[in-house]
Coordinates of C-alpha atoms in Angstrom, one line a residue:
X1164 CA -17.5 -1.0 15.9
X1165 CA -16.0 -4.3 14.7
X1166 CA -12.8 -4.2 12.9
X1167 CA -11.6 -6.7 10.2
X1168 CA -8.4 -8.6 10.6
X1169 CA -6.2 -5.5 10.6
X1170 CA -6.6 -1.9 10.5
X1171 CA -6.2 -0.3 7.1
X1172 CA -2.8 1.1 6.3
X1173 CA -3.9 4.0 4.2
X1174 CA -2.4 4.7 0.8
X1175 CA -0.6 8.0 0.3
X1176 CA -3.1 9.0 -2.4
X1177 CA -5.8 8.5 0.2
X1178 CA -4.7 11.1 2.7
X1179 CA -6.7 14.1 3.6
X1180 CA -5.5 17.5 2.5
X1181 CA -5.6 20.7 4.5
X1182 CA -8.2 23.2 3.6
X1183 CA -7.3 25.2 0.5
X1184 CA -6.8 28.9 0.4
X1185 CA -7.3 31.2 -2.5
X1186 CA -5.0 30.1 -5.2
X1187 CA -3.6 27.1 -3.3
X1188 CA -3.0 24.0 -5.3
X1189 CA -5.4 21.2 -4.3
X1190 CA -2.9 18.5 -4.8
X1191 CA -3.6 14.9 -5.6
X1192 CA -5.0 13.6 -2.3
X1193 CA -8.6 13.2 -1.3
X1194 CA -9.7 16.4 0.4
X1195 CA -11.8 16.4 3.6
X1196 CA -13.8 18.9 1.7
X1197 CA -12.7 21.6 4.0
X1198 CA -13.4 25.3 4.5
X1199 CA -11.9 27.8 2.1
X1200 CA -9.1 28.8 4.2
X1201 CA -6.4 31.4 4.3
X1202 CA -3.0 30.4 5.6
X1203 CA -1.2 29.3 7.8
X1204 CA -1.5 25.7 6.5
X1205 CA -3.5 23.3 8.7
X1206 CA -3.9 19.6 8.6
X1207 CA -7.1 17.7 9.8
X1208 CA -7.1 14.3 11.4
X1209 CA -6.6 11.7 8.6
X1210 CA -8.1 8.2 8.3
X1211 CA -8.0 7.7 4.6
X1212 CA -10.3 5.7 2.5
X1213 CA -9.3 2.9 0.2
X1214 CA -9.1 4.5 -3.3
X1215 CA -12.5 4.0 -4.8
X1216 CA -13.1 2.8 -8.2
X1217 CA -15.1 4.7 -10.7
X1218 CA -18.6 3.2 -11.1
X1219 CA -20.5 3.5 -14.4
X1220 CA -24.0 4.9 -13.9
X1221 CA -26.9 6.0 -15.9
X1222 CA -27.1 9.7 -15.4
X1223 CA -30.6 10.9 -14.4
X1224 CA -31.8 14.3 -14.9
X1225 CA -30.7 16.6 -12.1
X1226 CA -33.3 17.9 -9.6
X1227 CA -35.5 20.5 -11.1
X1228 CA -34.7 24.1 -10.2
X1229 CA -38.3 24.5 -8.9
X1230 CA -37.5 21.9 -6.3
X1231 CA -34.2 23.2 -5.1
X1232 CA -34.7 26.9 -5.5
X1233 CA -36.9 27.4 -2.4
X1234 CA -34.2 25.7 -0.3
X1235 CA -31.3 28.0 -1.3
X1236 CA -32.2 30.7 1.1
X1237 CA -31.7 28.2 3.8
X1238 CA -28.2 27.7 2.9
X1239 CA -25.7 30.0 4.7
X1240 CA -22.0 30.8 4.6
X1241 CA -20.0 30.0 7.7
X1242 CA -17.0 32.1 8.7
X1243 CA -14.7 30.8 11.4
X1244 CA -11.6 31.9 13.2
X1245 CA -9.6 28.9 14.5
X1246 CA -6.9 28.9 17.2
X1247 CA -5.4 25.4 17.4
X1248 CA -3.0 24.0 19.9
X1249 CA 0.6 23.4 19.0
X1250 CA 0.8 19.7 19.7
X1251 CA 4.5 19.7 19.4
X1252 CA 4.9 22.6 21.8
X1253 CA 1.8 21.9 23.8
X1254 CA 2.2 25.0 26.0
X1255 CA 1.5 27.2 23.0
X1256 CA -1.2 27.8 20.5
X1257 CA -0.7 28.2 16.8
X1258 CA -1.2 31.5 14.9
X1259 CA -5.1 32.0 14.4
X1260 CA -6.4 31.5 10.9
X1261 CA -9.7 32.1 9.2
X1262 CA -11.8 29.8 7.0
X1263 CA -15.1 29.8 5.2
X1264 CA -17.5 27.0 4.6
X1265 CA -21.3 26.2 4.2
X1266 CA -24.2 25.3 6.4
X1267 CA -27.9 25.1 6.3
X1268 CA -30.9 25.9 8.6
X1269 CA -32.9 23.1 10.1
X1270 CA -35.9 23.1 12.5
X1271 CA -35.5 24.5 16.0
X1272 CA -33.5 27.6 14.9
X1273 CA -30.4 25.5 14.4
X1274 CA -27.8 25.2 11.7
X1275 CA -25.8 22.2 10.5
X1276 CA -22.3 22.3 9.1
X1277 CA -19.2 20.1 9.3
X1278 CA -17.3 19.6 12.5
X1279 CA -14.0 20.4 10.7
X1280 CA -15.5 23.7 9.6
X1281 CA -15.5 24.9 13.3
X1282 CA -12.8 22.9 14.9
X1283 CA -10.9 24.8 17.6
X1284 CA -13.1 27.7 16.9
X1285 CA -12.5 31.1 18.5
X1286 CA -15.4 32.9 16.7
X1287 CA -18.1 31.7 14.3
X1288 CA -20.3 33.9 12.1
X1289 CA -23.0 33.2 9.6
X1290 CA -24.2 35.1 6.6
X1291 CA -27.4 34.5 4.8
X1292 CA -27.8 34.4 1.0
X1293 CA -27.9 37.9 -0.4
X1294 CA -27.2 39.6 2.9
X1295 CA -24.3 41.8 3.8
X1296 CA -24.7 41.1 7.6
X1297 CA -22.7 38.5 9.5
X1298 CA -24.3 37.1 12.7
X1299 CA -22.4 35.7 15.7
X1300 CA -23.1 32.0 16.1
X1301 CA -22.9 29.6 19.1
X1302 CA -21.6 26.1 18.7
X1303 CA -24.1 23.7 20.5
X1304 CA -22.4 20.5 19.7
X1305 CA -19.6 19.0 17.6
X1306 CA -19.6 15.4 16.5
X1307 CA -16.0 14.7 15.5
X1308 CA -16.5 11.1 14.5
X1309 CA -19.4 12.0 12.0
X1310 CA -17.9 15.4 11.1
X1311 CA -21.1 17.3 11.9
X1312 CA -21.5 20.4 14.0
X1313 CA -24.8 22.0 15.4
X1314 CA -24.9 25.8 15.7
X1315 CA -27.5 28.5 16.6
X1316 CA -27.8 32.2 16.4
X1317 CA -29.2 34.4 19.3
X1318 CA -30.3 37.3 17.1
X1319 CA -33.8 36.7 16.0
X1320 CA -33.3 38.8 12.9
X1321 CA -31.1 36.1 11.5
X1322 CA -34.1 33.6 11.3
X1323 CA -36.5 36.1 9.6
X1324 CA -37.5 34.8 6.2
X1325 CA -35.8 31.4 6.4
X1326 CA -37.7 28.2 5.9
X1327 CA -35.9 25.2 7.5
X1328 CA -34.6 22.5 5.3
X1329 CA -36.6 19.2 5.5
X1330 CA -34.9 15.8 5.4
X1331 CA -35.7 13.1 2.9
X1332 CA -35.2 9.4 2.6
X1333 CA -31.9 7.9 2.0
X1334 CA -31.5 7.9 -1.8
X1335 CA -30.8 4.8 -4.0
X1336 CA -28.2 4.3 -6.6
X1337 CA -28.5 6.5 -9.6
X1338 CA -30.9 9.0 -7.7
X1339 CA -30.1 12.7 -8.8
X1340 CA -28.6 15.0 -6.1
X1341 CA -27.8 18.7 -6.1
X1342 CA -25.0 20.1 -3.8
X1343 CA -25.5 23.6 -2.7
X1344 CA -22.9 25.8 -0.9
X1345 CA -20.2 28.4 -1.0
X1346 CA -17.0 26.8 -2.4
X1347 CA -13.7 28.5 -3.1
X1348 CA -13.7 30.8 -6.1
X1349 CA -16.5 33.2 -5.3
X1350 CA -18.7 34.8 -2.8
X1351 CA -22.2 33.8 -4.1
X1352 CA -24.0 30.5 -3.8
X1353 CA -23.0 27.6 -6.0
X1354 CA -24.9 24.7 -7.3
X1355 CA -23.5 21.3 -8.8
X1356 CA -25.5 18.3 -9.7
X1357 CA -24.8 14.5 -10.0
X1358 CA -26.0 11.2 -9.1
X1359 CA -25.5 8.7 -6.3
X1360 CA -23.0 6.2 -7.6
X1361 CA -22.2 4.2 -4.4
X1362 CA -23.5 3.7 -0.8
X1363 CA -21.2 1.9 1.6
X1364 CA -19.3 2.2 4.9
X1365 CA -16.7 5.0 4.4
X1366 CA -13.7 6.2 6.2
X1367 CA -14.6 9.6 7.6
X1368 CA -11.3 11.5 7.2
X1369 CA -11.7 14.1 9.9
X1370 CA -13.1 11.7 12.5
X1371 CA -10.9 8.7 11.8
X1372 CA -13.9 6.5 11.9
X1373 CA -16.1 4.5 9.6
X1374 CA -19.7 5.2 9.0
X1375 CA -22.3 4.9 6.3
X1376 CA -21.6 7.4 3.5
X1377 CA -22.8 8.2 -0.1
X1378 CA -20.4 8.7 -3.1
X1379 CA -21.7 11.1 -5.7
X1380 CA -20.3 12.4 -9.0
X1381 CA -21.0 16.0 -8.2
X1382 CA -18.0 18.3 -7.5
X1383 CA -17.3 19.0 -3.8
X1384 CA -14.6 21.6 -3.4
X1385 CA -13.1 23.6 -0.5
X1386 CA -15.8 25.7 1.0
X1387 CA -18.5 23.2 0.1
X1388 CA -18.1 21.6 3.4
X1389 CA -21.3 21.6 5.4
X1390 CA -23.5 22.4 2.5
X1391 CA -26.7 20.3 1.9
X1392 CA -27.2 17.7 -0.8
X1393 CA -30.8 17.9 -2.2
X1394 CA -32.9 15.2 -3.8
X1395 CA -35.1 15.9 -6.8
X1396 CA -38.0 16.6 -4.4
X1397 CA -36.0 19.4 -2.6
X1398 CA -35.4 17.3 0.4
X1399 CA -32.0 17.2 2.1
X1400 CA -30.4 13.8 1.8
X1401 CA -26.9 14.5 3.1
X1402 CA -24.2 17.0 4.0
X1403 CA -21.1 17.4 1.7
X1404 CA -17.9 16.7 3.6
X1405 CA -15.1 15.3 1.6
X1406 CA -13.9 14.4 -1.9
X1407 CA -11.4 12.2 -3.7
X1408 CA -8.9 14.1 -5.9
X1409 CA -6.3 11.9 -7.7
X1410 CA -4.8 12.0 -11.3
X1411 CA -7.0 9.1 -12.2
X1412 CA -10.5 10.4 -11.2
X1413 CA -12.6 13.5 -11.3
X1414 CA -15.7 14.7 -9.5
X1415 CA -15.9 12.0 -6.8
X1416 CA -17.5 13.6 -3.7
X1417 CA -18.8 12.1 -0.5
X1418 CA -21.9 13.0 1.4
X1419 CA -22.9 12.3 5.0
X1420 CA -26.4 10.6 4.6
X1421 CA -29.5 11.2 6.5
X1422 CA -29.3 8.2 8.9
X1423 CA -25.9 9.5 10.2
X1424 CA -27.2 13.1 10.4
X1425 CA -30.4 12.3 12.2
X1426 CA -28.4 10.0 14.6
X1427 CA -26.3 13.0 15.5
X1428 CA -29.4 15.3 16.0
X1429 CA -31.3 12.6 18.0
X1430 CA -28.3 12.0 20.1
X1431 CA -28.1 15.7 21.1
X1432 CA -31.8 16.0 21.7
X1433 CA -31.8 12.9 24.0
X1434 CA -28.7 13.7 26.0
X1435 CA -28.4 17.5 25.8
X1436 CA -25.0 16.9 24.2
X1437 CA -23.2 14.7 21.6
X1438 CA -22.3 11.4 23.0
X1439 CA -20.9 9.6 20.0
X1440 CA -21.5 6.5 17.9
X1441 CA -21.2 3.2 19.7
X1442 CA -18.7 0.6 18.7
X1443 CA -18.4 -3.1 19.0
X1444 CA -15.2 -3.6 20.8
X1445 CA -13.8 -6.5 18.8
X1446 CA -11.4 -7.2 15.9
X1447 CA -12.6 -9.9 13.6
X1448 CA -11.6 -11.8 10.6
X1449 CA -13.5 -13.1 7.6
X1450 CA -14.6 -16.8 7.5
X1451 CA -14.6 -17.3 3.7
X1452 CA -12.3 -20.3 3.7
X1453 CA -14.2 -23.6 3.9
X1454 CA -11.5 -25.3 6.0
X1455 CA -11.5 -22.5 8.5
X1456 CA -15.3 -22.7 8.9
X1457 CA -15.2 -26.5 9.4
X1458 CA -12.4 -26.2 12.0
X1459 CA -14.5 -23.8 14.0
X1460 CA -17.4 -26.2 14.0
X1461 CA -19.8 -24.3 11.7
X1462 CA -22.5 -26.0 9.9
X1463 CA -23.1 -25.8 6.2
X1464 CA -25.9 -23.3 6.7
X1465 CA -24.0 -21.1 9.2
X1466 CA -22.1 -17.9 8.3
X1467 CA -20.4 -15.3 10.3
X1468 CA -17.0 -13.7 11.3
X1469 CA -14.4 -14.9 13.8
X1470 CA -13.5 -12.7 16.7
X1471 CA -9.7 -12.2 16.8
X1472 CA -9.5 -10.0 19.9
X1473 CA -11.8 -8.3 22.3
X1474 CA -11.0 -4.9 23.8
X1475 CA -10.4 -5.4 27.4
X1476 CA -12.2 -2.3 28.6
X1477 CA -15.4 -2.8 26.4
X1478 CA -18.6 -4.2 27.9
X1479 CA -18.4 -6.9 25.4
X1480 CA -15.3 -8.3 27.1
X1481 CA -17.6 -9.7 29.8
X1482 CA -19.4 -12.1 27.5
X1483 CA -17.5 -12.4 24.1
X1484 CA -14.3 -14.4 23.7
X1485 CA -11.6 -14.7 21.0
X1486 CA -12.6 -17.4 18.5
X1487 CA -16.2 -16.8 18.9
X1488 CA -17.9 -16.6 15.6
X1489 CA -20.5 -13.8 15.3
X1490 CA -23.6 -15.2 13.5
X1491 CA -25.9 -12.3 13.8
X1492 CA -26.2 -8.8 15.3
X1493 CA -29.8 -7.7 16.5
X1494 CA -31.3 -10.6 14.5
X1495 CA -29.6 -9.6 11.2
X1496 CA -27.4 -12.5 9.9
X1497 CA -23.8 -11.9 9.2
X1498 CA -22.3 -13.2 6.1
X1499 CA -18.7 -14.7 6.0
X1500 CA -17.3 -11.5 4.6
X1501 CA -18.7 -9.3 7.4
X1502 CA -21.6 -7.9 5.5
X1503 CA -25.3 -8.1 6.0
X1504 CA -28.4 -7.6 3.9
X1505 CA -29.0 -3.9 3.3
X1506 CA -31.9 -3.0 5.5
X1507 CA -32.0 0.8 5.9
X1508 CA -33.9 2.6 8.6
X1509 CA -34.0 6.3 7.8
X1510 CA -35.2 8.5 10.6
X1511 CA -37.5 11.3 9.4
X1512 CA -38.1 14.4 11.5
X1513 CA -41.8 15.1 12.2
X1514 CA -42.3 18.1 10.0
X1515 CA -44.3 19.0 8.3
X1516 CA -47.0 17.1 10.2
X1517 CA -49.7 15.8 8.0
X1518 CA -52.6 13.9 9.5
X1519 CA -51.9 10.2 9.1
X1520 CA -52.1 8.6 12.6
X1521 CA -49.6 5.9 13.8
X1522 CA -50.1 5.0 17.3
X1523 CA -50.7 8.5 18.4
X1524 CA -47.9 9.9 16.3
X1525 CA -48.1 11.6 13.0
X1526 CA -46.2 10.8 9.8
X1527 CA -45.1 12.7 6.7
X1528 CA -47.9 12.7 4.1
X1529 CA -46.0 10.9 1.3
X1530 CA -47.8 9.2 -1.5
X1531 CA -48.4 5.6 -0.5
X1532 CA -47.1 6.1 2.9
X1533 CA -49.1 3.9 5.2
X1534 CA -48.9 3.8 9.1
X1535 CA -47.2 0.3 9.0
X1536 CA -44.1 1.9 7.3
X1537 CA -43.3 4.0 10.4
X1538 CA -42.8 3.5 14.1
X1539 CA -42.5 6.0 16.8
X1540 CA -38.9 6.9 17.6
X1541 CA -36.8 9.3 19.6
X1542 CA -39.5 10.2 22.2
X1543 CA -42.0 11.1 19.5
X1544 CA -39.9 13.7 17.9
X1545 CA -38.9 11.5 15.0
X1546 CA -40.1 8.5 13.1
X1547 CA -38.2 5.5 11.8
X1548 CA -39.3 4.5 8.3
X1549 CA -38.7 0.9 7.4
X1550 CA -37.5 1.1 3.7
X1551 CA -37.0 -2.6 3.7
X1552 CA -34.4 -4.8 1.9
X1553 CA -32.6 -3.1 -0.9
X1554 CA -32.3 -5.6 -3.7
X1555 CA -28.6 -6.3 -4.7
X1556 CA -27.1 -4.3 -1.9
X1557 CA -25.1 -5.5 1.0
X1558 CA -23.4 -3.4 3.7
X1559 CA -20.8 -4.0 6.4
X1560 CA -22.5 -5.1 9.7
X1561 CA -20.8 -2.2 11.4
X1562 CA -23.6 -0.1 10.1
X1563 CA -26.0 -1.9 12.3
X1564 CA -23.8 -1.0 15.4
X1565 CA -23.6 2.6 14.3
X1566 CA -27.4 3.0 14.2
X1567 CA -27.6 2.3 17.9
X1568 CA -27.0 4.9 20.6
X1569 CA -24.5 4.8 23.5
X1570 CA -26.1 2.8 26.3
X1571 CA -28.4 0.9 23.9
X1572 CA -28.6 -2.9 24.2
X1573 CA -28.3 -5.4 21.3
X1574 CA -28.6 -9.2 21.0
X1575 CA -25.6 -10.9 19.5
X1576 CA -25.5 -14.5 18.5
X1577 CA -22.3 -16.4 18.5
X1578 CA -21.0 -19.9 17.9
X1579 CA -18.6 -21.2 20.6
X1580 CA -17.1 -24.6 20.4
X1581 CA -19.9 -25.8 18.1
X1582 CA -22.6 -24.3 20.5
X1583 CA -24.9 -21.5 19.7
X1584 CA -25.1 -18.7 22.4
X1585 CA -27.1 -15.4 22.6
X1586 CA -26.0 -12.4 24.7
X1587 CA -27.5 -9.1 25.4
X1588 CA -24.7 -6.5 25.4
X1589 CA -24.7 -2.8 26.2
X1590 CA -23.0 -0.7 23.5
X1591 CA -20.7 2.2 24.2
X1592 CA -17.9 4.3 22.8
X1593 CA -14.4 2.9 23.3
X1594 CA -11.1 4.6 24.0
X1595 CA -8.1 4.2 21.7
X1596 CA -4.6 4.0 23.0
X1597 CA -3.7 6.7 20.5
X1598 CA -6.7 8.9 20.2
X1599 CA -7.7 10.2 16.8
X1600 CA -8.7 13.6 18.2
X1601 CA -9.0 15.5 21.5
X1602 CA -12.6 16.8 21.1
X1603 CA -11.4 20.4 21.2
X1604 CA -9.3 20.0 24.3
X1605 CA -5.6 21.2 24.6
X1606 CA -2.8 18.5 24.8
X1607 CA -1.4 17.6 28.1
X1608 CA 2.3 17.9 28.9
X1609 CA 4.9 17.6 31.7
X1610 CA 8.5 19.0 31.9
X1611 CA 11.2 18.1 34.4
X1612 CA 14.9 18.7 33.8
X1613 CA 14.2 19.7 30.1
X1614 CA 12.4 16.4 29.4
X1615 CA 9.1 17.1 27.7
X1616 CA 6.6 14.4 28.3
X1617 CA 3.3 14.1 26.5
X1618 CA 0.6 11.5 25.6
X1619 CA 0.6 10.5 21.9
X1620 CA -2.4 11.3 19.8
X1621 CA -2.9 11.3 16.0
X1622 CA -2.8 15.2 15.9
X1623 CA 0.5 14.9 17.8
X1624 CA 1.9 12.5 15.2
X1625 CA 0.8 14.7 12.4
X1626 CA 2.4 17.8 13.8
X1627 CA 5.8 16.3 14.8
X1628 CA 8.9 16.7 12.8
X1629 CA 10.7 13.7 11.4
X1630 CA 13.6 13.3 13.9
X1631 CA 13.2 9.6 14.2
X1632 CA 13.7 9.1 10.4
X1633 CA 16.3 11.7 9.5
X1634 CA 18.1 12.5 12.8
X1635 CA 17.5 16.1 12.0
X1636 CA 14.5 18.4 11.9
X1637 CA 12.2 18.3 8.9
X1638 CA 10.1 21.4 8.1
X1639 CA 7.4 19.2 6.6
X1640 CA 6.9 17.0 9.7
X1641 CA 5.1 13.7 9.5
X1642 CA 2.0 15.7 8.4
X1643 CA -0.4 13.9 6.1
X1644 CA 2.2 11.0 5.8
X1645 CA 2.2 10.3 9.4
X1646 CA 1.0 6.7 8.9
X1647 CA 4.2 6.2 6.8
X1648 CA 6.9 8.4 8.4
X1649 CA 6.2 8.2 12.2
X1650 CA 8.4 5.8 14.3
X1651 CA 7.5 2.2 13.6
X1652 CA 6.7 1.3 17.2
X1653 CA 4.3 4.2 17.5
X1654 CA 2.7 3.2 14.1
X1655 CA 2.3 -0.3 15.4
X1656 CA 0.5 0.9 18.5
X1657 CA -1.7 3.2 16.4
X1658 CA -2.8 0.3 14.2
X1659 CA -3.1 -2.6 16.5
X1660 CA -2.8 -1.6 20.2
X1661 CA -5.8 -1.9 22.7
X1662 CA -6.0 -0.2 26.0
X1663 CA -5.9 -2.4 29.0
X1664 CA -7.3 0.0 31.4
X1665 CA -9.7 2.9 30.8
X1666 CA -7.1 5.5 31.9
X1667 CA -4.1 4.1 29.9
X1668 CA -2.1 6.4 27.7
X1669 CA 1.0 6.0 25.5
X1670 CA 3.5 8.4 27.2
X1671 CA 6.6 9.5 25.3
X1672 CA 9.6 11.8 25.7
X1673 CA 8.6 14.3 23.0
X1674 CA 11.9 16.1 23.1
X1675 CA 14.7 17.3 25.4
X1676 CA 15.2 21.0 26.0
X1677 CA 18.9 21.2 26.1
X1678 CA 20.6 22.1 29.5
X1679 CA 23.7 21.1 31.4
X1680 CA 21.5 18.8 33.5
X1681 CA 20.6 16.5 30.6
X1682 CA 24.0 16.3 28.6
X1683 CA 24.0 13.0 26.7
X1684 CA 20.2 12.7 26.5
X1685 CA 19.7 15.4 23.8
X1686 CA 18.8 13.0 20.9
X1687 CA 16.0 11.3 22.8
X1688 CA 12.9 12.1 20.7
X1689 CA 9.4 10.4 20.5
X1690 CA 10.5 7.6 22.8
X1691 CA 8.0 5.7 24.9
X1692 CA 8.3 5.8 28.7
X1693 CA 7.8 2.4 30.2
X1694 CA 8.5 2.8 33.8
X1695 CA 9.7 5.3 36.5
X1696 CA 11.8 4.0 39.3
X1697 CA 10.8 0.5 38.4
X1698 CA 7.1 1.3 38.5
X1699 CA 5.0 1.1 35.3
X1700 CA 3.8 4.3 33.8
X1701 CA 0.0 4.0 33.1
X1702 CA -0.6 7.5 31.9
X1703 CA 0.8 11.0 32.0
X1704 CA -0.9 11.9 35.2
X1705 CA 0.6 8.9 37.1
X1706 CA 4.1 9.9 35.9
X1707 CA 3.6 13.4 37.1
X1708 CA 2.5 12.1 40.6
X1709 CA 5.4 9.6 40.8
X1710 CA 8.1 12.3 39.8
X1711 CA 6.7 15.1 41.9
X1712 CA 6.4 13.0 45.0
X1713 CA 9.7 11.2 44.5
X1714 CA 12.0 11.2 47.6
X1715 CA 14.7 8.8 46.2
X1716 CA 18.2 10.1 45.3
X1717 CA 17.7 9.5 41.6
X1718 CA 15.0 9.8 39.0
X1719 CA 15.2 6.8 36.7
X1720 CA 13.1 6.5 33.5
X1721 CA 13.0 3.2 31.6
X1722 CA 12.3 3.9 27.9
X1723 CA 11.8 1.7 25.0
X1724 CA 14.7 -0.1 23.2
X1725 CA 16.2 -0.7 26.6
X1726 CA 17.3 3.0 27.1
X1727 CA 17.4 4.4 30.6
X1728 CA 17.6 8.0 31.9
X1729 CA 19.0 8.6 35.3
X1730 CA 19.2 12.1 37.0
X1731 CA 19.8 13.2 40.4
X1732 CA 16.3 14.1 42.0
X1733 CA 17.3 17.4 43.7
X1734 CA 19.4 18.9 40.9
X1735 CA 16.9 17.8 38.2
X1736 CA 14.0 19.4 39.9
X1737 CA 16.0 22.6 40.7
X1738 CA 17.1 23.0 37.1
X1739 CA 13.6 22.8 35.8
X1740 CA 12.6 26.4 36.7
X1741 CA 15.6 27.9 34.8
X1742 CA 14.8 25.7 31.8
X1743 CA 11.2 26.9 31.7
X1744 CA 12.4 30.6 32.0
X1745 CA 14.8 30.1 29.1
X1746 CA 12.1 28.8 26.8
X1747 CA 9.4 31.2 28.0
X1748 CA 7.3 28.3 29.2
X1749 CA 4.7 29.4 31.8
X1750 CA 4.3 26.2 33.6
X1751 CA 6.0 22.8 34.1
X1752 CA 2.7 21.0 33.4
X1753 CA -0.6 21.6 31.7
X1754 CA -3.6 22.7 33.7
X1755 CA -5.3 19.3 33.7
X1756 CA -2.3 17.7 35.4
X1757 CA -2.3 20.1 38.4
X1758 CA -5.3 18.7 40.1

């Protein structure tokens, strides 16, 4: 989606913490409300949120026990065994660990939980409230960006006596909510109540993206992940997924709201898999300065944001240009600060079906709900309710983009050299030069003469030890502070770089496995590879092809900071096998590079 003038440099007190194990101190950072986990310690992908300020609210009465009680049997405990890759030693996997979290049953014999609750899962089991039986579950889809996963259970016995949770409308400020789940500290179900204190575009810590989110003042602790948040009518209005924990604030939790949840479900139903949330491939700046607006030829009644850069690989690059001013997106006007009026379209599943007709469809039988408030949506399986303008609320226009689906079209109006133009664009997901996650895949690597080459990702940065800063290994690694401690050039590319081609990767020498063949090169760590034998390195696969097919006398690698590595081709390739044997490495390259 559109990005403001620069990507956020996240504060140290806005980083995600690893899941907590029994007795583990939760620390002072926001927690991606993670599974109750037993060691070893594990870090989730971080994309912190700017530290929220506490908002004074009038506390309403919590949802009545009568409304929430029937829903509790639909809330299940999720047990997962994870086996993660070792991103620093990509030919290995880390020691497996176990976690527990929450989930809830929805229509179609499916269960929703958080993506980080089942990340790199080896086995997933579910247990119903009051039961002593754990049922094996299958992961149908994982939406890393929105931190949602969809599960099912093959055993019909599991579904006996469970009534699926129903989704409700997006709540408004000060609406009461109840979070239900299985947090750390006990084995039985837990209930906490609070109110909605803020609705805005949030940074989703696990997915390193920004989507609509709700802030509530109910406690969300480790193990609450994936549990439902209920309204006072007993309808699900969100999924608990992260919380803010600092010395200055208490009980600030975050909930994935129904528009995001139902986007995920509809995406899966339409495509048979999760395809992601589309993005607008531009970076933009605010137009709040009157002189800036005048210089761009904007009239007194025109508002919008200026495009700084357009991603070269995005569909938008065919029509949008730097210095275009975005005036509206899909007929919704954009303000000079990048916000739009808050029109919320909450999709509502068609259950229960109560007989009010709407063009051949049926709508929920709510008091005062007329057919004109709904439209058919998602192939007749869901409806879209027009809740209309929310008085006093504005929201970043990226919300409008995120409500679309991959492949959808949108109308964008821009001002270019004092002329107003309209374009139809096709929306899609966009690749980052340094990906925030690998969607469950193992990292790629290539080894020759002891040089370990890999493509940089956020998980890699978080796992790496701090050689570049301290010239010696640090047991703590970059970890949650990767955005402060990783090499400056890698951070600059993480925050600002755009891919020039769809297959571009940032390839580095991760480390050098010491051998007689590489004397003098031992201290090269996390250094970008720019060229091989005077040919640019586009990605790791292209580097492998060039090295493996090289018939020249020497292998020459051009690195950043004007460093070069030169090795005799025959002796370098001959030494590789012995180095692999010394370090018990099964192959010189990952499986994906062999084809």
